[in-house]
JSON list of C-alpha atoms in Angstrom, two decimals:
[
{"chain": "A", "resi": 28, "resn": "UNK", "atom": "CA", "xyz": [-15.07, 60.20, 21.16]},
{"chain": "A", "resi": 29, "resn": "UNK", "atom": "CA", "xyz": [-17.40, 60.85, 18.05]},
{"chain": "A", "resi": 30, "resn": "UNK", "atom": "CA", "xyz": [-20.74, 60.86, 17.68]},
{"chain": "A", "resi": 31, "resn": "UNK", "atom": "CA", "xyz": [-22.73, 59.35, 14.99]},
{"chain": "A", "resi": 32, "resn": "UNK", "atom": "CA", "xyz": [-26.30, 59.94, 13.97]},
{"chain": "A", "resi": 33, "resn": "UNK", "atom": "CA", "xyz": [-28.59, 57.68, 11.84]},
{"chain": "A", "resi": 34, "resn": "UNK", "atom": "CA", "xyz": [-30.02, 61.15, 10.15]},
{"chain": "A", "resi": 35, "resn": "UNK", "atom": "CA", "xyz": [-32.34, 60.31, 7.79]},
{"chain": "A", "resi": 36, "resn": "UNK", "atom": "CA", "xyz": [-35.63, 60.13, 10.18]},
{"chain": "A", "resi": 37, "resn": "UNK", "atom": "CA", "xyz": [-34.01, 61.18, 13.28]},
{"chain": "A", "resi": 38, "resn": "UNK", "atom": "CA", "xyz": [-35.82, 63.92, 15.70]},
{"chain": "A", "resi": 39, "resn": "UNK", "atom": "CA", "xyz": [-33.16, 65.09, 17.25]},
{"chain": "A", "resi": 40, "resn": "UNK", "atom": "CA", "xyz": [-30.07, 66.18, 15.00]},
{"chain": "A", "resi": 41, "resn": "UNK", "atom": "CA", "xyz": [-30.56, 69.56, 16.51]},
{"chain": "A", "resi": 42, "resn": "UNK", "atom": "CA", "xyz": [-30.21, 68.58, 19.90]},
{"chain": "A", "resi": 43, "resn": "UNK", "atom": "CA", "xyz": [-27.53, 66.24, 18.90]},
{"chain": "A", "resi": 44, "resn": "UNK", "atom": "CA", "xyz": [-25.13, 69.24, 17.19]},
{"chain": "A", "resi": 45, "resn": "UNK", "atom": "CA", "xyz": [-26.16, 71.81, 20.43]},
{"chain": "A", "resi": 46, "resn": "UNK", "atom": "CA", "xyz": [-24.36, 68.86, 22.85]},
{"chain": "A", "resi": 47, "resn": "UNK", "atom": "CA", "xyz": [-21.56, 68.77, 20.20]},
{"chain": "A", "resi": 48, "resn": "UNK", "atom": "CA", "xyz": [-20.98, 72.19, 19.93]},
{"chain": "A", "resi": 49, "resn": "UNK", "atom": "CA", "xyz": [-20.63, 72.78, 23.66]},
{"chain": "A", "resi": 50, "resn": "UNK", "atom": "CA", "xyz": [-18.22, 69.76, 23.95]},
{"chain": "A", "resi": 51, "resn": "UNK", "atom": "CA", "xyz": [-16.49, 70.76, 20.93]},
{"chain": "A", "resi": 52, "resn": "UNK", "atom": "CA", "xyz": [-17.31, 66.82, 19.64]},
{"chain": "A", "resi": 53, "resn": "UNK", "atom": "CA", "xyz": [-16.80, 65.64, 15.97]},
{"chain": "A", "resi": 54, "resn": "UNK", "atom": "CA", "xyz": [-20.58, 64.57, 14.68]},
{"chain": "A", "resi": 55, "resn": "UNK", "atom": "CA", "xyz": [-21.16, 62.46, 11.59]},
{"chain": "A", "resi": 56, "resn": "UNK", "atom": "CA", "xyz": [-24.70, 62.99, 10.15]},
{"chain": "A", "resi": 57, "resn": "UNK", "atom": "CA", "xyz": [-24.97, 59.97, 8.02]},
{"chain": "A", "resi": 58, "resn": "UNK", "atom": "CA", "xyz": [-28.19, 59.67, 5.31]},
{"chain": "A", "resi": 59, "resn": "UNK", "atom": "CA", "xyz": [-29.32, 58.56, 1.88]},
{"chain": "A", "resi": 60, "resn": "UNK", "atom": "CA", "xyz": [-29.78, 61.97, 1.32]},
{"chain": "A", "resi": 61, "resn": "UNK", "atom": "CA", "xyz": [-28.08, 65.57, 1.88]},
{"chain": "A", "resi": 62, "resn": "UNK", "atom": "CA", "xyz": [-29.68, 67.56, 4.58]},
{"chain": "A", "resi": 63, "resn": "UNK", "atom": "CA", "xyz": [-30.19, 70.62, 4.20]},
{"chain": "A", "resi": 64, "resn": "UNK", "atom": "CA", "xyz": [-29.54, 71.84, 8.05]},
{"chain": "A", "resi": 65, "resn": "UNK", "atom": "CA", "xyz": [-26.94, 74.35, 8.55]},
{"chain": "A", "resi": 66, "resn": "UNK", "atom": "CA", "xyz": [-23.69, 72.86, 10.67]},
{"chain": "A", "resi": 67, "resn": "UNK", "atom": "CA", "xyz": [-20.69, 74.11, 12.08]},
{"chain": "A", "resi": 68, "resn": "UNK", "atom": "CA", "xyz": [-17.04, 73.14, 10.79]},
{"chain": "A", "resi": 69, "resn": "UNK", "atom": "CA", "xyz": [-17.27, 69.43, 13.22]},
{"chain": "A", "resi": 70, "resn": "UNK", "atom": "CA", "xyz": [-19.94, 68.18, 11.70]},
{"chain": "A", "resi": 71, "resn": "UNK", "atom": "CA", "xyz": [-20.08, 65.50, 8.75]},
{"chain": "A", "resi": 72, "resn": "UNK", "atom": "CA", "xyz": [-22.69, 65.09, 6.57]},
{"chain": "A", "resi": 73, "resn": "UNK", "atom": "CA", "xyz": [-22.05, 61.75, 5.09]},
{"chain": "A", "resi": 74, "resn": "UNK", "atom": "CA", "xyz": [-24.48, 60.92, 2.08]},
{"chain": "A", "resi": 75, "resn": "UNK", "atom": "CA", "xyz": [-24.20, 57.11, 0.81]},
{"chain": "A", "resi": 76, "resn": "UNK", "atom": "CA", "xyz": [-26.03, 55.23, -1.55]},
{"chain": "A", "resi": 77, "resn": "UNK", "atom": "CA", "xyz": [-30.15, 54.44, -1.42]},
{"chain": "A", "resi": 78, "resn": "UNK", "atom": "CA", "xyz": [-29.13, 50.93, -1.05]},
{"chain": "A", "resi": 79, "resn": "UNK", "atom": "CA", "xyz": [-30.30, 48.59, 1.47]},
{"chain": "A", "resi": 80, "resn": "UNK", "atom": "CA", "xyz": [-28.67, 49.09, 5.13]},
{"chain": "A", "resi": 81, "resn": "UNK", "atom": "CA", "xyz": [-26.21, 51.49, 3.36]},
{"chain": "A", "resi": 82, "resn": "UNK", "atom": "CA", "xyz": [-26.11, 53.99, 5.79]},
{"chain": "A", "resi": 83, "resn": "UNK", "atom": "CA", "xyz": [-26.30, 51.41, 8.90]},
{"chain": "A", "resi": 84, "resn": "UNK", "atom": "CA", "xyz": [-22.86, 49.28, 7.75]},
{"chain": "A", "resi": 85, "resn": "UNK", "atom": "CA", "xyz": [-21.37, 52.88, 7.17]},
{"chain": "A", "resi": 86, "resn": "UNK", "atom": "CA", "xyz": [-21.85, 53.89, 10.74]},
{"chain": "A", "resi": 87, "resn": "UNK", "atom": "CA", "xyz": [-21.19, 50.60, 12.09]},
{"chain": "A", "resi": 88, "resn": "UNK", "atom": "CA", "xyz": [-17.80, 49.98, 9.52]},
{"chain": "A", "resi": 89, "resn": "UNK", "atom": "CA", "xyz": [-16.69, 53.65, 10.98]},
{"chain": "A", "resi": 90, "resn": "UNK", "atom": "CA", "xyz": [-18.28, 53.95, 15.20]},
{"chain": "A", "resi": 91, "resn": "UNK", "atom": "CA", "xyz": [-15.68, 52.43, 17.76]},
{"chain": "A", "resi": 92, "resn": "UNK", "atom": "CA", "xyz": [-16.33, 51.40, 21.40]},
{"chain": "A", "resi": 93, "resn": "UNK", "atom": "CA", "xyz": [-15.51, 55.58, 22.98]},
{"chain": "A", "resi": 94, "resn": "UNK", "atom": "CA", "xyz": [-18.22, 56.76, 20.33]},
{"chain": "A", "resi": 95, "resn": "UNK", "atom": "CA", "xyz": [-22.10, 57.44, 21.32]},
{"chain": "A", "resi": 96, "resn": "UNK", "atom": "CA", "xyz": [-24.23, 56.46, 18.01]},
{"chain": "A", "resi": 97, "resn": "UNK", "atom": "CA", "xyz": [-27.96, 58.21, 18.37]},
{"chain": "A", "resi": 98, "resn": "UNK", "atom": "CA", "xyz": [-30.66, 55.77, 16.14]},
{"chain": "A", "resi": 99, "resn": "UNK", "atom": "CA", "xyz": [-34.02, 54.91, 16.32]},
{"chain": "A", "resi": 100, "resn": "UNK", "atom": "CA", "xyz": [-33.32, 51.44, 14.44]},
{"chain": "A", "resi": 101, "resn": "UNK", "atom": "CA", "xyz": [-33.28, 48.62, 16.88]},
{"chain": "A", "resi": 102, "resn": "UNK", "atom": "CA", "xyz": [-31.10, 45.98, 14.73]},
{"chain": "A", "resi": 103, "resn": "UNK", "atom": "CA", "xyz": [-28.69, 48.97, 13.99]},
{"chain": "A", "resi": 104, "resn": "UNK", "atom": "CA", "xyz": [-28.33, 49.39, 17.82]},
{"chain": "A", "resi": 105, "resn": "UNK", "atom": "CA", "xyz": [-27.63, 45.34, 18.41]},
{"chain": "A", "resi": 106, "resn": "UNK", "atom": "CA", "xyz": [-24.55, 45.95, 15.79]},
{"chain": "A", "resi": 107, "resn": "UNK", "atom": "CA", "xyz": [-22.98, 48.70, 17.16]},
{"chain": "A", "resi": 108, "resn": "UNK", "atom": "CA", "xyz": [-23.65, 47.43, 20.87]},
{"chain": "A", "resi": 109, "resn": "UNK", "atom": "CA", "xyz": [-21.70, 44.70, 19.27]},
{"chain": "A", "resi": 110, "resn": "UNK", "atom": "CA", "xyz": [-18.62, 46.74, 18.23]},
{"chain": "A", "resi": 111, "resn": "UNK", "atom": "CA", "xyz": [-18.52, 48.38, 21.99]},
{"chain": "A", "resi": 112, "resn": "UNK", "atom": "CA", "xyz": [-20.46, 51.86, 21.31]},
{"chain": "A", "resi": 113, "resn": "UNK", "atom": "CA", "xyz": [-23.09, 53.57, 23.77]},
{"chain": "A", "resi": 114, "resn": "UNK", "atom": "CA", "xyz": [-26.24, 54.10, 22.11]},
{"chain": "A", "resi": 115, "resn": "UNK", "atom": "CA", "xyz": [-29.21, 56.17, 22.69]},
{"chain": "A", "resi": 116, "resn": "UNK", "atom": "CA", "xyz": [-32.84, 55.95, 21.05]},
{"chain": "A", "resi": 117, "resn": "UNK", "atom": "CA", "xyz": [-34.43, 59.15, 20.01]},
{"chain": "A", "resi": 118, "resn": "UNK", "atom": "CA", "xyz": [-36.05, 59.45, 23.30]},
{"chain": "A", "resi": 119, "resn": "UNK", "atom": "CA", "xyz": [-33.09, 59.21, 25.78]},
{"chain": "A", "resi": 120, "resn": "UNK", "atom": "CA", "xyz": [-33.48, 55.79, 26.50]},
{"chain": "A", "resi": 121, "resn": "UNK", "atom": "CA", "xyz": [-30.16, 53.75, 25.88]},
{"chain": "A", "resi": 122, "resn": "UNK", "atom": "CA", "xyz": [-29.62, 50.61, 24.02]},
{"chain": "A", "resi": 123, "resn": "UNK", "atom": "CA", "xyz": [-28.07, 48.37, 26.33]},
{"chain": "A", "resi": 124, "resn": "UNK", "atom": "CA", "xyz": [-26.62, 44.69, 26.34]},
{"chain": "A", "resi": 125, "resn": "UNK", "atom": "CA", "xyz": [-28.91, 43.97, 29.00]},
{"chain": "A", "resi": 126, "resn": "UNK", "atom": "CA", "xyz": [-31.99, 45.30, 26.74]},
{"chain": "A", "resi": 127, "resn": "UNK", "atom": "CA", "xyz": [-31.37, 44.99, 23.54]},
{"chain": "A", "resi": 128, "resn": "UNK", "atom": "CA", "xyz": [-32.39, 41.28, 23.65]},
{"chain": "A", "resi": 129, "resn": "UNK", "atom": "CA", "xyz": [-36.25, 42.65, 24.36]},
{"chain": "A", "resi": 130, "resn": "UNK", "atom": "CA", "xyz": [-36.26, 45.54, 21.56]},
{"chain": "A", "resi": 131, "resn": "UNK", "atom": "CA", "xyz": [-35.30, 42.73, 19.05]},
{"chain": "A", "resi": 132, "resn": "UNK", "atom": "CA", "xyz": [-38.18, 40.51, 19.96]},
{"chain": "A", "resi": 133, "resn": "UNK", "atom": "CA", "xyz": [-40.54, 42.72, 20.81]},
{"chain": "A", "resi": 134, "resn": "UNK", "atom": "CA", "xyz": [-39.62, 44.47, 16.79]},
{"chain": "A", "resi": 135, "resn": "UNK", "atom": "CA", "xyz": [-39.86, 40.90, 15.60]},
{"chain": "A", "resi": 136, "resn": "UNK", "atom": "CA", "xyz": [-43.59, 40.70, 17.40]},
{"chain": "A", "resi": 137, "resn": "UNK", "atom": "CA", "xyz": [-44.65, 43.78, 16.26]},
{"chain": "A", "resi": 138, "resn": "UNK", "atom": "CA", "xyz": [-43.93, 43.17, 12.81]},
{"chain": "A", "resi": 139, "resn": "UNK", "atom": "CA", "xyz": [-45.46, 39.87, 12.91]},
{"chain": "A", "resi": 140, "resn": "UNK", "atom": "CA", "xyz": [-49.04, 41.38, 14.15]},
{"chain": "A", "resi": 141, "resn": "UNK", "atom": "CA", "xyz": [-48.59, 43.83, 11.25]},
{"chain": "A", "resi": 142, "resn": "UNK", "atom": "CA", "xyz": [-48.09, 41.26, 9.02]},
{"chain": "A", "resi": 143, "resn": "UNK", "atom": "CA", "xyz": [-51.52, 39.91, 10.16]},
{"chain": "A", "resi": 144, "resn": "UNK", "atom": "CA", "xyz": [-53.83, 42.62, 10.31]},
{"chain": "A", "resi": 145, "resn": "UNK", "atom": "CA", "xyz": [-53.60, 42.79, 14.23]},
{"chain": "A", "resi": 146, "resn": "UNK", "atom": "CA", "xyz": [-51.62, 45.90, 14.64]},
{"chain": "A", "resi": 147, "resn": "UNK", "atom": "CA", "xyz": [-51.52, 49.43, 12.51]},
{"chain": "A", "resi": 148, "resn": "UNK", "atom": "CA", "xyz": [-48.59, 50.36, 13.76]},
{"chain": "A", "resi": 149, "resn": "UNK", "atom": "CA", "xyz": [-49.64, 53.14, 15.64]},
{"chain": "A", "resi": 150, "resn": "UNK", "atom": "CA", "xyz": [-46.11, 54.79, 17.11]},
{"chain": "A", "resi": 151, "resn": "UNK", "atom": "CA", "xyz": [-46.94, 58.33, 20.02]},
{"chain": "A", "resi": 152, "resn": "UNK", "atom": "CA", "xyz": [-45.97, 61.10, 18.81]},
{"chain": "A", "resi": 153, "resn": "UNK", "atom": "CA", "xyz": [-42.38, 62.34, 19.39]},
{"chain": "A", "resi": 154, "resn": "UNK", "atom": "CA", "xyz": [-42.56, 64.82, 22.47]},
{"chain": "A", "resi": 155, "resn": "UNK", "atom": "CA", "xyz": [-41.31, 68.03, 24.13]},
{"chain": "A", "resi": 156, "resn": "UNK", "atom": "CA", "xyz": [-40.85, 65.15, 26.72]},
{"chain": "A", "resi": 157, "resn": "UNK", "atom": "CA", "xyz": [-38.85, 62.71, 24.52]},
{"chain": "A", "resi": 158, "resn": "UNK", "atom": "CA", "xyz": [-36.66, 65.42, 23.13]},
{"chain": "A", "resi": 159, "resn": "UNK", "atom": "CA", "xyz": [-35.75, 66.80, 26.59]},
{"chain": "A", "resi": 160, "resn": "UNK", "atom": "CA", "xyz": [-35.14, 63.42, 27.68]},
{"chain": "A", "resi": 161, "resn": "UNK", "atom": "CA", "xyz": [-32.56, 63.02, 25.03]},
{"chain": "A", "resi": 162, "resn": "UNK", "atom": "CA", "xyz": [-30.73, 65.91, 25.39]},
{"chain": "A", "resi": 163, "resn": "UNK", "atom": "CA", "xyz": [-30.28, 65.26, 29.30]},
{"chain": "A", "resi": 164, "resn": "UNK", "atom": "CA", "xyz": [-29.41, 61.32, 28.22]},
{"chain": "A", "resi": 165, "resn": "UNK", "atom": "CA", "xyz": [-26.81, 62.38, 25.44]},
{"chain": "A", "resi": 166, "resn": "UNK", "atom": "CA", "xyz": [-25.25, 65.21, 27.60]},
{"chain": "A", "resi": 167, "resn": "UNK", "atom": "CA", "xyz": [-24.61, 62.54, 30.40]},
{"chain": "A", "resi": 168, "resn": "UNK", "atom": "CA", "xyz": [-23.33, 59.95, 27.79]},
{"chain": "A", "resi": 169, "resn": "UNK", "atom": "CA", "xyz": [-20.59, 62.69, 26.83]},
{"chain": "A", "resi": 170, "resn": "UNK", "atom": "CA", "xyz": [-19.76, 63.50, 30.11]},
{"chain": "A", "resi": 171, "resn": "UNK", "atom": "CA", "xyz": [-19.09, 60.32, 30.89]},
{"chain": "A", "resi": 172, "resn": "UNK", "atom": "CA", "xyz": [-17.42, 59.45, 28.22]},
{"chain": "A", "resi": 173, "resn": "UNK", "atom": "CA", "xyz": [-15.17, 62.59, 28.52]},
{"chain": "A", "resi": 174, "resn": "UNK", "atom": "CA", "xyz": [-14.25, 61.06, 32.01]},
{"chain": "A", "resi": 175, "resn": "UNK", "atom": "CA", "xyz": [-12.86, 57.80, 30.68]}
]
């Protein structure tokens, strides 16, 4: 089990490596950029190109179905749910098979009223809330994962 991490806007990298340090877990920090956060010897950064999707098809070309994949991008979480991985939002909640359906068309909905002048895409603020709901969600998704 590996975890990968859509890193370029993502919250919660810290909270991510402190769950893979304790676990002793390989993590793949994949961007468009190099971050500059400081890592221990488990931890990939993966840079790819600027294009399009790039760093999406990387995670999804490399995650497997014992991996836990931590993105905020809805259509990134459909094709990994896809390939058999467990993944978690930003804020703890996981992407399932059984809700995935719902994110997709309630993105598509929500892009349509911006399109239209109906919605500004106002998004809440990321938490103390949201971030210690991740880091409860992720450390049950590796214990459970340990236990298969």
């Amino acid at each position: 089990m590996e975890i990968y991490v859509d890193a370029d806007a993502c919250p919660v990298k810290e909270e991510v490596l402190k769950v893979s340090y304790r676990h002793d877990l390989v993590v793949h920090l994949v961007s468009n950029a190099w971050l500059r956060i400081p890592v221990g010897e488990n931890v990939k950064k993966v840079v790819v190109s600027d294009g399009f999707d790039a760093a999406d098809d990387w995670i999804v070309e490399h995650a497997g179905a014992d991996d836990i994949c931590i993105t905020g991008d809805i259509q990134l979480a459909a094709r990994l749910l896809e390939a058999g991985a467990v993944v978690l939002g930003h804020n703890g909640k996981p992407f399932t098979t059984d809700n995935i359906g719902m994110a997709l068309a309630m993105r598509e909905l929500k892009s349509q009223l911006r399109d239209m002048g109906e919605d500004r895409g106002f998004n809440a603020s990321f938490s103390q809330k949201d971030r210690s709901r991740f880091l409860s969600a992720l450390e049950l998704a590796v214990q459970k994962g340990l236990r298969r």
